[in-house]
Short mmCIF file of C-alpha atoms and ligand atoms in Angstrom, two decimals:
data_model
loop_
_atom_site.label_atom_id
_atom_site.label_comp_id
_atom_site.label_asym_id
_atom_site.label_seq_id
_atom_site.Cartn_x
_atom_site.Cartn_y
_atom_site.Cartn_z
CA MET Q 907 1.69 -5.34 -36.52
CA LYS Q 908 0.51 -8.40 -34.65
CA LYS Q 909 2.89 -10.53 -36.66
CA ILE Q 910 5.85 -8.35 -35.81
CA PHE Q 911 4.91 -8.55 -32.17
CA SER Q 912 4.74 -12.36 -32.20
CA LEU Q 913 8.08 -12.51 -33.96
CA PHE Q 914 9.49 -10.26 -31.30
CA VAL Q 915 8.08 -12.46 -28.56
CA LEU Q 916 9.50 -15.53 -30.27
CA ALA Q 917 12.91 -13.92 -30.55
CA MET Q 918 12.79 -12.99 -26.88
CA MET Q 919 11.90 -16.54 -25.94
CA VAL Q 920 14.79 -17.91 -27.92
CA LEU Q 921 17.08 -15.44 -26.18
CA VAL Q 922 15.79 -16.41 -22.76
CA LEU Q 923 16.15 -20.10 -23.51
CA ALA Q 924 19.63 -19.58 -24.84
CA ALA Q 925 20.58 -17.50 -21.83
CA CYS Q 926 19.61 -20.18 -19.36
CA GLY Q 927 21.41 -22.87 -21.32
CA GLY Q 928 18.73 -25.48 -20.83
CA GLY Q 929 19.21 -25.13 -17.10
CA ASN Q 930 16.60 -24.82 -14.40
CA ASP Q 931 16.66 -21.06 -14.22
CA GLY Q 932 14.05 -20.45 -16.88
CA ALA Q 933 12.58 -17.12 -15.89
CA SER Q 934 10.10 -16.99 -18.73
CA GLU Q 935 6.44 -16.23 -18.23
CA GLY Q 936 5.63 -19.69 -19.51
CA SER Q 937 7.37 -21.33 -16.63
CA ALA Q 938 5.69 -18.90 -14.27
CA THR Q 939 2.23 -20.05 -15.22
CA GLU Q 940 2.59 -23.69 -16.15
CA GLY Q 941 2.95 -24.50 -12.48
CA GLY Q 942 2.53 -27.96 -11.10
CA ASP Q 943 5.35 -30.16 -9.97
CA SER Q 944 7.28 -29.98 -13.20
CA GLY Q 945 10.47 -29.02 -11.41
CA GLU Q 946 10.71 -25.80 -13.37
CA THR Q 947 11.86 -22.62 -11.74
CA LYS Q 948 9.04 -20.14 -11.35
CA THR Q 949 9.99 -16.51 -11.29
CA ILE Q 950 8.14 -13.87 -9.35
CA ARG Q 951 8.49 -10.22 -10.22
CA ALA Q 952 7.60 -8.30 -7.07
CA GLY Q 953 7.26 -4.54 -7.42
CA ILE Q 954 6.52 -1.72 -5.00
CA GLY Q 955 6.25 2.06 -5.25
CA LEU Q 956 8.51 3.02 -2.36
CA ASN Q 957 12.29 3.11 -2.50
CA ASP Q 958 14.79 0.53 -1.30
CA SER Q 959 15.38 2.12 2.11
CA HIS Q 960 11.76 1.75 3.19
CA PRO Q 961 10.74 -0.98 5.70
CA GLN Q 962 8.38 -2.31 3.03
CA TYR Q 963 11.28 -3.09 0.73
CA LEU Q 964 13.41 -4.57 3.52
CA ALA Q 965 10.48 -6.84 4.40
CA LEU Q 966 10.05 -7.75 0.75
CA LEU Q 967 13.69 -8.88 0.70
CA GLU Q 968 12.93 -10.98 3.78
CA TRP Q 969 9.94 -12.53 1.97
CA LYS Q 970 12.18 -13.32 -1.00
CA LYS Q 971 14.74 -14.97 1.28
CA ILE Q 972 12.17 -17.16 3.03
CA VAL Q 973 10.44 -18.17 -0.22
CA GLU Q 974 13.65 -18.99 -2.07
CA GLU Q 975 15.02 -20.98 0.87
CA LYS Q 976 11.86 -22.91 1.64
CA THR Q 977 11.15 -23.79 -1.99
CA ASP Q 978 14.75 -24.88 -2.49
CA GLY Q 979 15.12 -22.46 -5.31
CA ALA Q 980 12.04 -23.69 -7.20
CA ILE Q 981 10.71 -20.15 -6.86
CA LYS Q 982 12.94 -17.23 -7.64
CA VAL Q 983 11.97 -13.70 -6.61
CA GLU Q 984 13.07 -10.56 -8.43
CA THR Q 985 12.37 -7.37 -6.47
CA TYR Q 986 11.69 -3.93 -7.92
CA HIS Q 987 11.24 -0.70 -5.93
CA SER Q 988 10.57 3.00 -6.67
CA SER Q 989 7.71 2.30 -9.11
CA GLN Q 990 10.18 0.65 -11.52
CA LEU Q 991 7.32 -1.61 -12.66
CA GLY Q 992 4.66 1.11 -12.40
CA ASP Q 993 2.46 2.65 -9.73
CA ASP Q 994 0.18 0.77 -7.35
CA ARG Q 995 -2.76 0.80 -9.70
CA ALA Q 996 -0.84 -0.22 -12.83
CA MET Q 997 0.97 -3.00 -10.98
CA THR Q 998 -2.32 -4.32 -9.61
CA GLU Q 999 -3.69 -4.37 -13.15
CA ALA Q 1000 -0.57 -6.24 -14.30
CA LEU Q 1001 -1.27 -8.86 -11.64
CA GLN Q 1002 -4.81 -9.25 -12.97
CA LEU Q 1003 -3.43 -9.77 -16.46
CA GLY Q 1004 -0.81 -12.20 -15.20
CA SER Q 1005 2.10 -10.13 -16.49
CA GLN Q 1006 3.44 -9.45 -12.98
CA GLU Q 1007 3.19 -11.73 -9.95
CA VAL Q 1008 3.42 -9.64 -6.76
CA THR Q 1009 2.78 -6.08 -5.59
CA ILE Q 1010 2.00 -4.57 -2.19
CA PRO Q 1011 -0.23 -1.49 -2.62
CA SER Q 1012 -2.04 0.59 -0.03
CA THR Q 1013 -5.70 -0.28 0.39
CA ALA Q 1014 -6.74 3.05 -1.17
CA PRO Q 1015 -5.94 2.17 -4.81
CA ILE Q 1016 -7.42 -1.30 -4.27
CA ALA Q 1017 -10.79 0.40 -3.83
CA ASN Q 1018 -10.73 0.96 -7.61
CA PHE Q 1019 -11.00 -2.81 -7.98
CA VAL Q 1020 -13.05 -3.74 -4.91
CA PRO Q 1021 -15.02 -0.65 -3.76
CA GLU Q 1022 -15.53 -2.02 -0.23
CA TYR Q 1023 -11.84 -1.42 0.44
CA SER Q 1024 -12.69 2.27 0.83
CA VAL Q 1025 -13.78 1.51 4.35
CA PHE Q 1026 -10.11 1.32 5.40
CA ASP Q 1027 -9.80 4.92 4.29
CA PHE Q 1028 -12.48 6.20 6.60
CA PRO Q 1029 -10.64 8.77 8.71
CA PHE Q 1030 -9.82 7.75 12.27
CA LEU Q 1031 -11.21 4.23 11.82
CA PHE Q 1032 -8.27 2.63 13.64
CA PRO Q 1033 -7.26 4.27 16.93
CA ASN Q 1034 -3.82 2.63 16.98
CA GLU Q 1035 -1.69 -0.01 15.25
CA GLN Q 1036 -2.55 -2.77 17.72
CA VAL Q 1037 -6.25 -2.50 16.96
CA ALA Q 1038 -5.48 -2.42 13.24
CA ASP Q 1039 -3.44 -5.63 13.56
CA LYS Q 1040 -6.23 -7.41 15.40
CA VAL Q 1041 -8.92 -6.43 12.91
CA LEU Q 1042 -6.85 -7.01 9.78
CA ASP Q 1043 -5.35 -10.30 10.94
CA GLY Q 1044 -8.75 -11.46 12.18
CA GLU Q 1045 -11.95 -12.65 10.56
CA VAL Q 1046 -12.95 -9.32 9.03
CA GLY Q 1047 -9.53 -8.81 7.48
CA GLN Q 1048 -9.72 -12.27 5.93
CA LYS Q 1049 -13.17 -11.54 4.52
CA PHE Q 1050 -11.71 -8.55 2.71
CA LEU Q 1051 -8.82 -10.60 1.34
CA ASP Q 1052 -11.37 -13.11 0.02
CA LYS Q 1053 -13.14 -10.34 -1.92
CA LEU Q 1054 -10.04 -9.99 -4.11
CA GLU Q 1055 -10.46 -13.38 -5.78
CA ASP Q 1056 -13.19 -12.15 -8.11
CA GLN Q 1057 -10.69 -9.61 -9.37
CA ASN Q 1058 -8.11 -12.28 -10.22
CA LEU Q 1059 -6.05 -11.33 -7.20
CA VAL Q 1060 -5.00 -13.22 -4.10
CA GLY Q 1061 -4.38 -11.28 -0.89
CA LEU Q 1062 -1.78 -13.12 1.20
CA ALA Q 1063 -1.43 -10.77 4.16
CA TYR Q 1064 -1.73 -7.22 5.44
CA TRP Q 1065 1.43 -5.21 5.79
CA GLU Q 1066 1.74 -1.66 7.08
CA ASN Q 1067 2.06 1.69 5.42
CA GLY Q 1068 0.90 3.44 8.59
CA PHE Q 1069 -0.82 6.52 9.95
CA ARG Q 1070 -0.82 9.29 7.39
CA ASP Q 1071 0.31 12.83 8.14
CA VAL Q 1072 0.13 15.93 5.98
CA THR Q 1073 3.13 17.83 4.61
CA ASN Q 1074 3.06 21.02 2.57
CA SER Q 1075 5.04 24.08 1.61
CA GLU Q 1076 2.52 26.71 2.75
CA ARG Q 1077 1.57 26.47 6.43
CA ALA Q 1078 1.20 24.24 9.47
CA ILE Q 1079 -2.09 22.36 9.57
CA GLU Q 1080 -3.38 23.07 13.05
CA THR Q 1081 -7.11 23.18 12.46
CA ALA Q 1082 -9.40 22.07 9.66
CA SER Q 1083 -9.50 25.58 8.21
CA ASP Q 1084 -5.78 25.37 7.41
CA PHE Q 1085 -6.65 23.03 4.52
CA GLU Q 1086 -8.41 25.88 2.73
CA GLY Q 1087 -7.17 26.20 -0.86
CA LEU Q 1088 -4.21 23.84 -0.37
CA LYS Q 1089 -3.24 21.98 -3.54
CA LEU Q 1090 -2.91 18.50 -2.13
CA ARG Q 1091 -1.91 15.33 -3.93
CA THR Q 1092 -4.08 12.37 -2.96
CA MET Q 1093 -3.85 8.71 -3.78
CA GLU Q 1094 -6.04 7.51 -6.64
CA ASN Q 1095 -9.12 6.99 -4.50
CA ASP Q 1096 -12.44 8.84 -4.69
CA LEU Q 1097 -13.07 8.91 -0.98
CA HIS Q 1098 -9.75 10.65 -0.38
CA LEU Q 1099 -10.55 13.14 -3.09
CA ASP Q 1100 -14.02 13.91 -1.73
CA ALA Q 1101 -12.88 14.08 1.90
CA PHE Q 1102 -10.14 16.62 1.15
CA LYS Q 1103 -12.55 18.62 -0.98
CA ALA Q 1104 -14.93 18.75 1.96
CA LEU Q 1105 -12.10 20.12 4.09
CA GLY Q 1106 -11.68 22.96 1.60
CA ALA Q 1107 -8.46 21.70 0.01
CA ASN Q 1108 -7.87 21.52 -3.72
CA PRO Q 1109 -6.95 17.84 -4.13
CA THR Q 1110 -5.43 16.12 -7.20
CA PRO Q 1111 -5.09 12.35 -7.48
CA MET Q 1112 -1.65 11.35 -8.71
CA ALA Q 1113 0.55 8.27 -8.93
CA PHE Q 1114 3.10 8.11 -6.13
CA GLY Q 1115 6.01 8.00 -8.57
CA GLU Q 1116 5.16 11.48 -9.87
CA LEU Q 1117 4.75 13.08 -6.47
CA PHE Q 1118 8.25 14.26 -5.64
CA THR Q 1119 8.62 16.18 -8.89
CA ALA Q 1120 5.11 17.61 -8.55
CA MET Q 1121 6.02 19.03 -5.14
CA GLN Q 1122 9.38 20.24 -6.36
CA GLN Q 1123 7.82 22.08 -9.28
CA GLY Q 1124 4.94 23.42 -7.20
CA THR Q 1125 2.24 21.60 -9.17
CA VAL Q 1126 1.00 20.63 -5.72
CA ASP Q 1127 1.62 22.32 -2.36
CA GLY Q 1128 1.56 19.14 -0.38
CA GLN Q 1129 0.67 15.52 0.17
CA GLU Q 1130 -0.09 13.06 2.92
CA ASN Q 1131 1.82 9.90 3.80
CA PRO Q 1132 3.26 8.19 6.87
CA ILE Q 1133 6.41 9.63 8.50
CA PRO Q 1134 8.74 6.84 7.25
CA THR Q 1135 7.78 7.66 3.65
CA ILE Q 1136 8.12 11.42 4.21
CA TYR Q 1137 11.62 10.93 5.56
CA LEU Q 1138 12.95 8.08 3.41
CA GLN Q 1139 11.67 9.53 0.14
CA GLY Q 1140 13.35 12.85 0.98
CA PHE Q 1141 10.12 14.86 0.93
CA TYR Q 1142 11.69 17.25 3.47
CA GLU Q 1143 13.77 18.59 0.59
CA VAL Q 1144 10.68 20.04 -1.06
CA GLN Q 1145 8.26 20.47 1.88
CA ASP Q 1146 8.40 22.83 4.86
CA TYR Q 1147 5.61 21.73 7.19
CA VAL Q 1148 4.66 18.36 8.62
CA SER Q 1149 1.51 18.08 10.73
CA THR Q 1150 0.54 14.88 12.51
CA THR Q 1151 -3.06 14.69 11.36
CA HIS Q 1152 -2.91 10.88 11.55
CA HIS Q 1153 -6.14 11.06 9.56
CA ILE Q 1154 -5.94 7.52 8.15
CA TYR Q 1155 -4.15 4.30 8.95
CA SER Q 1156 -3.10 2.89 5.57
CA PRO Q 1157 -2.71 -0.87 5.46
CA PHE Q 1158 -0.72 -2.44 2.66
CA VAL Q 1159 -2.08 -5.62 1.07
CA PHE Q 1160 0.37 -8.24 -0.14
CA LEU Q 1161 -1.12 -9.19 -3.52
CA MET Q 1162 -0.32 -12.07 -5.82
CA SER Q 1163 -1.64 -12.71 -9.30
CA LYS Q 1164 -4.35 -15.37 -8.95
CA GLU Q 1165 -3.27 -17.04 -12.15
CA PHE Q 1166 0.23 -17.44 -10.76
CA PHE Q 1167 -0.94 -18.51 -7.30
CA ASP Q 1168 -3.21 -21.17 -8.79
CA GLY Q 1169 -0.25 -22.55 -10.74
CA LEU Q 1170 1.77 -23.18 -7.59
CA THR Q 1171 1.77 -26.50 -5.79
CA GLU Q 1172 -0.20 -26.56 -2.55
CA GLU Q 1173 3.02 -26.64 -0.60
CA GLN Q 1174 4.32 -23.61 -2.46
CA GLN Q 1175 1.05 -21.78 -1.85
CA THR Q 1176 1.48 -22.36 1.88
CA ILE Q 1177 5.10 -21.23 1.76
CA VAL Q 1178 4.40 -17.94 -0.04
CA THR Q 1179 1.44 -17.20 2.25
CA GLU Q 1180 3.21 -17.96 5.52
CA ALA Q 1181 6.25 -16.02 4.33
CA ALA Q 1182 4.02 -13.02 3.58
CA VAL Q 1183 2.70 -13.11 7.14
CA GLU Q 1184 6.17 -13.51 8.61
CA ALA Q 1185 7.79 -10.78 6.53
CA GLY Q 1186 4.74 -8.59 7.21
CA ALA Q 1187 5.51 -8.79 10.92
CA LEU Q 1188 9.00 -7.48 10.14
CA ASN Q 1189 7.52 -4.68 8.02
CA ARG Q 1190 5.29 -3.61 10.92
CA GLU Q 1191 8.10 -3.82 13.45
CA LEU Q 1192 10.61 -1.81 11.40
CA ASN Q 1193 7.98 0.76 10.49
CA ARG Q 1194 6.89 1.35 14.06
CA GLU Q 1195 10.42 1.54 15.40
CA ALA Q 1196 11.27 4.12 12.77
CA VAL Q 1197 8.47 6.66 13.25
CA ALA Q 1198 9.78 8.52 16.33
CA GLU Q 1199 13.34 8.60 15.02
CA TYR Q 1200 12.32 9.81 11.57
CA ALA Q 1201 10.13 12.53 13.09
CA GLU Q 1202 13.27 13.83 14.82
CA GLU Q 1203 15.20 13.61 11.56
CA LEU Q 1204 12.54 15.67 9.81
CA LYS Q 1205 12.94 18.40 12.42
CA ALA Q 1206 16.72 18.16 12.06
CA GLU Q 1207 16.27 18.65 8.31
CA GLY Q 1208 14.54 21.93 9.14
CA MET Q 1209 10.90 20.97 8.76
CA ASN Q 1210 8.35 22.74 10.91
CA TYR Q 1211 6.69 19.89 12.86
CA ASN Q 1212 3.42 20.24 14.76
CA ASP Q 1213 1.25 17.78 16.62
CA VAL Q 1214 -2.42 18.05 15.70
CA THR Q 1215 -4.68 18.07 18.76
CA PRO Q 1216 -7.47 15.52 19.29
CA GLU Q 1217 -9.95 18.43 19.21
CA ALA Q 1218 -8.76 19.54 15.78
CA ARG Q 1219 -9.01 15.96 14.53
CA ALA Q 1220 -12.56 15.71 15.87
CA GLU Q 1221 -13.45 18.87 13.99
CA MET Q 1222 -11.99 17.44 10.77
CA VAL Q 1223 -13.99 14.26 11.08
CA LYS Q 1224 -17.17 16.28 11.68
CA ILE Q 1225 -16.59 18.12 8.43
CA VAL Q 1226 -16.03 14.96 6.40
CA GLN Q 1227 -18.90 13.03 8.03
CA PRO Q 1228 -21.35 13.63 5.15
CA VAL Q 1229 -18.76 12.20 2.75
CA LEU Q 1230 -18.39 9.14 4.95
CA ASP Q 1231 -22.17 8.68 5.11
CA GLU Q 1232 -22.31 8.83 1.34
CA TYR Q 1233 -19.59 6.19 0.99
CA ALA Q 1234 -21.15 3.97 3.65
CA GLU Q 1235 -24.25 4.01 1.48
CA LYS Q 1236 -22.21 3.15 -1.62
CA ILE Q 1237 -20.13 0.40 -0.03
CA GLY Q 1238 -22.99 -1.10 1.93
CA LYS Q 1239 -23.82 -0.01 5.46
CA GLU Q 1240 -23.55 -3.54 6.87
CA THR Q 1241 -20.00 -3.95 5.59
CA VAL Q 1242 -18.96 -0.64 7.11
CA GLN Q 1243 -20.70 -1.48 10.38
CA GLU Q 1244 -19.01 -4.86 10.49
CA VAL Q 1245 -15.60 -3.21 10.32
CA TYR Q 1246 -16.47 -0.63 12.98
CA ASP Q 1247 -17.80 -3.42 15.22
CA ALA Q 1248 -14.58 -5.38 14.79
CA VAL Q 1249 -12.62 -2.26 15.74
CA ALA Q 1250 -14.72 -1.81 18.91
CA GLU Q 1251 -14.31 -5.47 19.78
CA ALA Q 1252 -10.55 -5.37 19.26
CA GLU Q 1253 -10.32 -2.24 21.40
CA ALA Q 1254 -12.28 -3.90 24.21
CA GLU Q 1255 -10.12 -7.02 24.05
CA LEU Q 1256 -6.91 -5.04 24.14
CA ALA Q 1257 -8.15 -3.01 27.12
CA GLU Q 1258 -8.71 -6.16 29.20
C1 TK8 I 886 3.66 3.34 -2.66
C2 TK8 I 886 2.30 3.83 -2.24
C3 TK8 I 886 2.43 4.98 -1.30
C4 TK8 I 886 1.07 5.45 -0.88
C5 TK8 I 886 0.78 6.66 -1.74
O1 TK8 I 886 3.51 2.51 -3.73
O2 TK8 I 886 0.56 6.49 -2.93
O3 TK8 I 886 0.79 7.77 -1.21
O4 TK8 I 886 1.02 5.78 0.47
O5 TK8 I 886 3.25 4.71 -0.27
O6 TK8 I 886 1.52 2.78 -1.71
#
């Protein structure tokens, strides 16, 4: 079996070599990892779960453009959307193995690799996007990116998924009790699972790529994601209610395989990192501009839209507090406190 596999690999390599005619467009994995200044073209396969109309993909195209221009074509970027290369978790694993170079998951699935990342999924941690930017782009955010190295991952920048709202096919979520018995898809993250259980829902973790069909077939009643995703992925076709719970601000993390990153020249490392920050700014801008407009579109598509009151949110957080205490214990209370302190500091600075 092994032999057949190596023969297959060999045949593939011959094909690839033949296809690039000895040129400098060698997109093989070998060239991706040999690195150095050899003048070879290094190819990056960058995959995301969302579709090609989402601000995340548009920003990824921007990243590709900057990287290809600044490296004079020494790095080539191939982009894949709609979970073509797998879901967030599988793609992150592929990065660890060095069989894929870039992915941009939400922080929630990253908690399966670095448990401390769960802190970003504490409900109502970030009061608004500006505070999130300050904390994530500051010292604390960098500390979290550094924690990825042990997992064979390099975090280049934070991008934005955004504040998450609930949709479902049963009823408007106005108060915490409306979660009762709702079959809700969650991301693959234990804190999400436990928090929605505490609220009385019946949560199921599921890969994003399976979600639309699951809602269509009624395997789940609902899900939670930011408004741009709800609109651009066409969830309004299979969901009747959207409620602005805003329960979590989901950051994206721009991840690169450490093996690949280490094989880049220093100059290339700087280029890919700075480009991730620059394209991330575009991702945030496009995302934020889109929210109000897409909320209107969802109403126009016939969805029942309700704003959740601050009182109802406060009640929800009270119910999930024991879950949060449990996770603070698991993650380490100091780490959690450090993040909350950074949030308070950022809030104070922005209020000046
Ligand atoms: C896309 C995911 C998605 C996330 C989820 O790959 O799974 O619900 O919010 O947008 O990162």
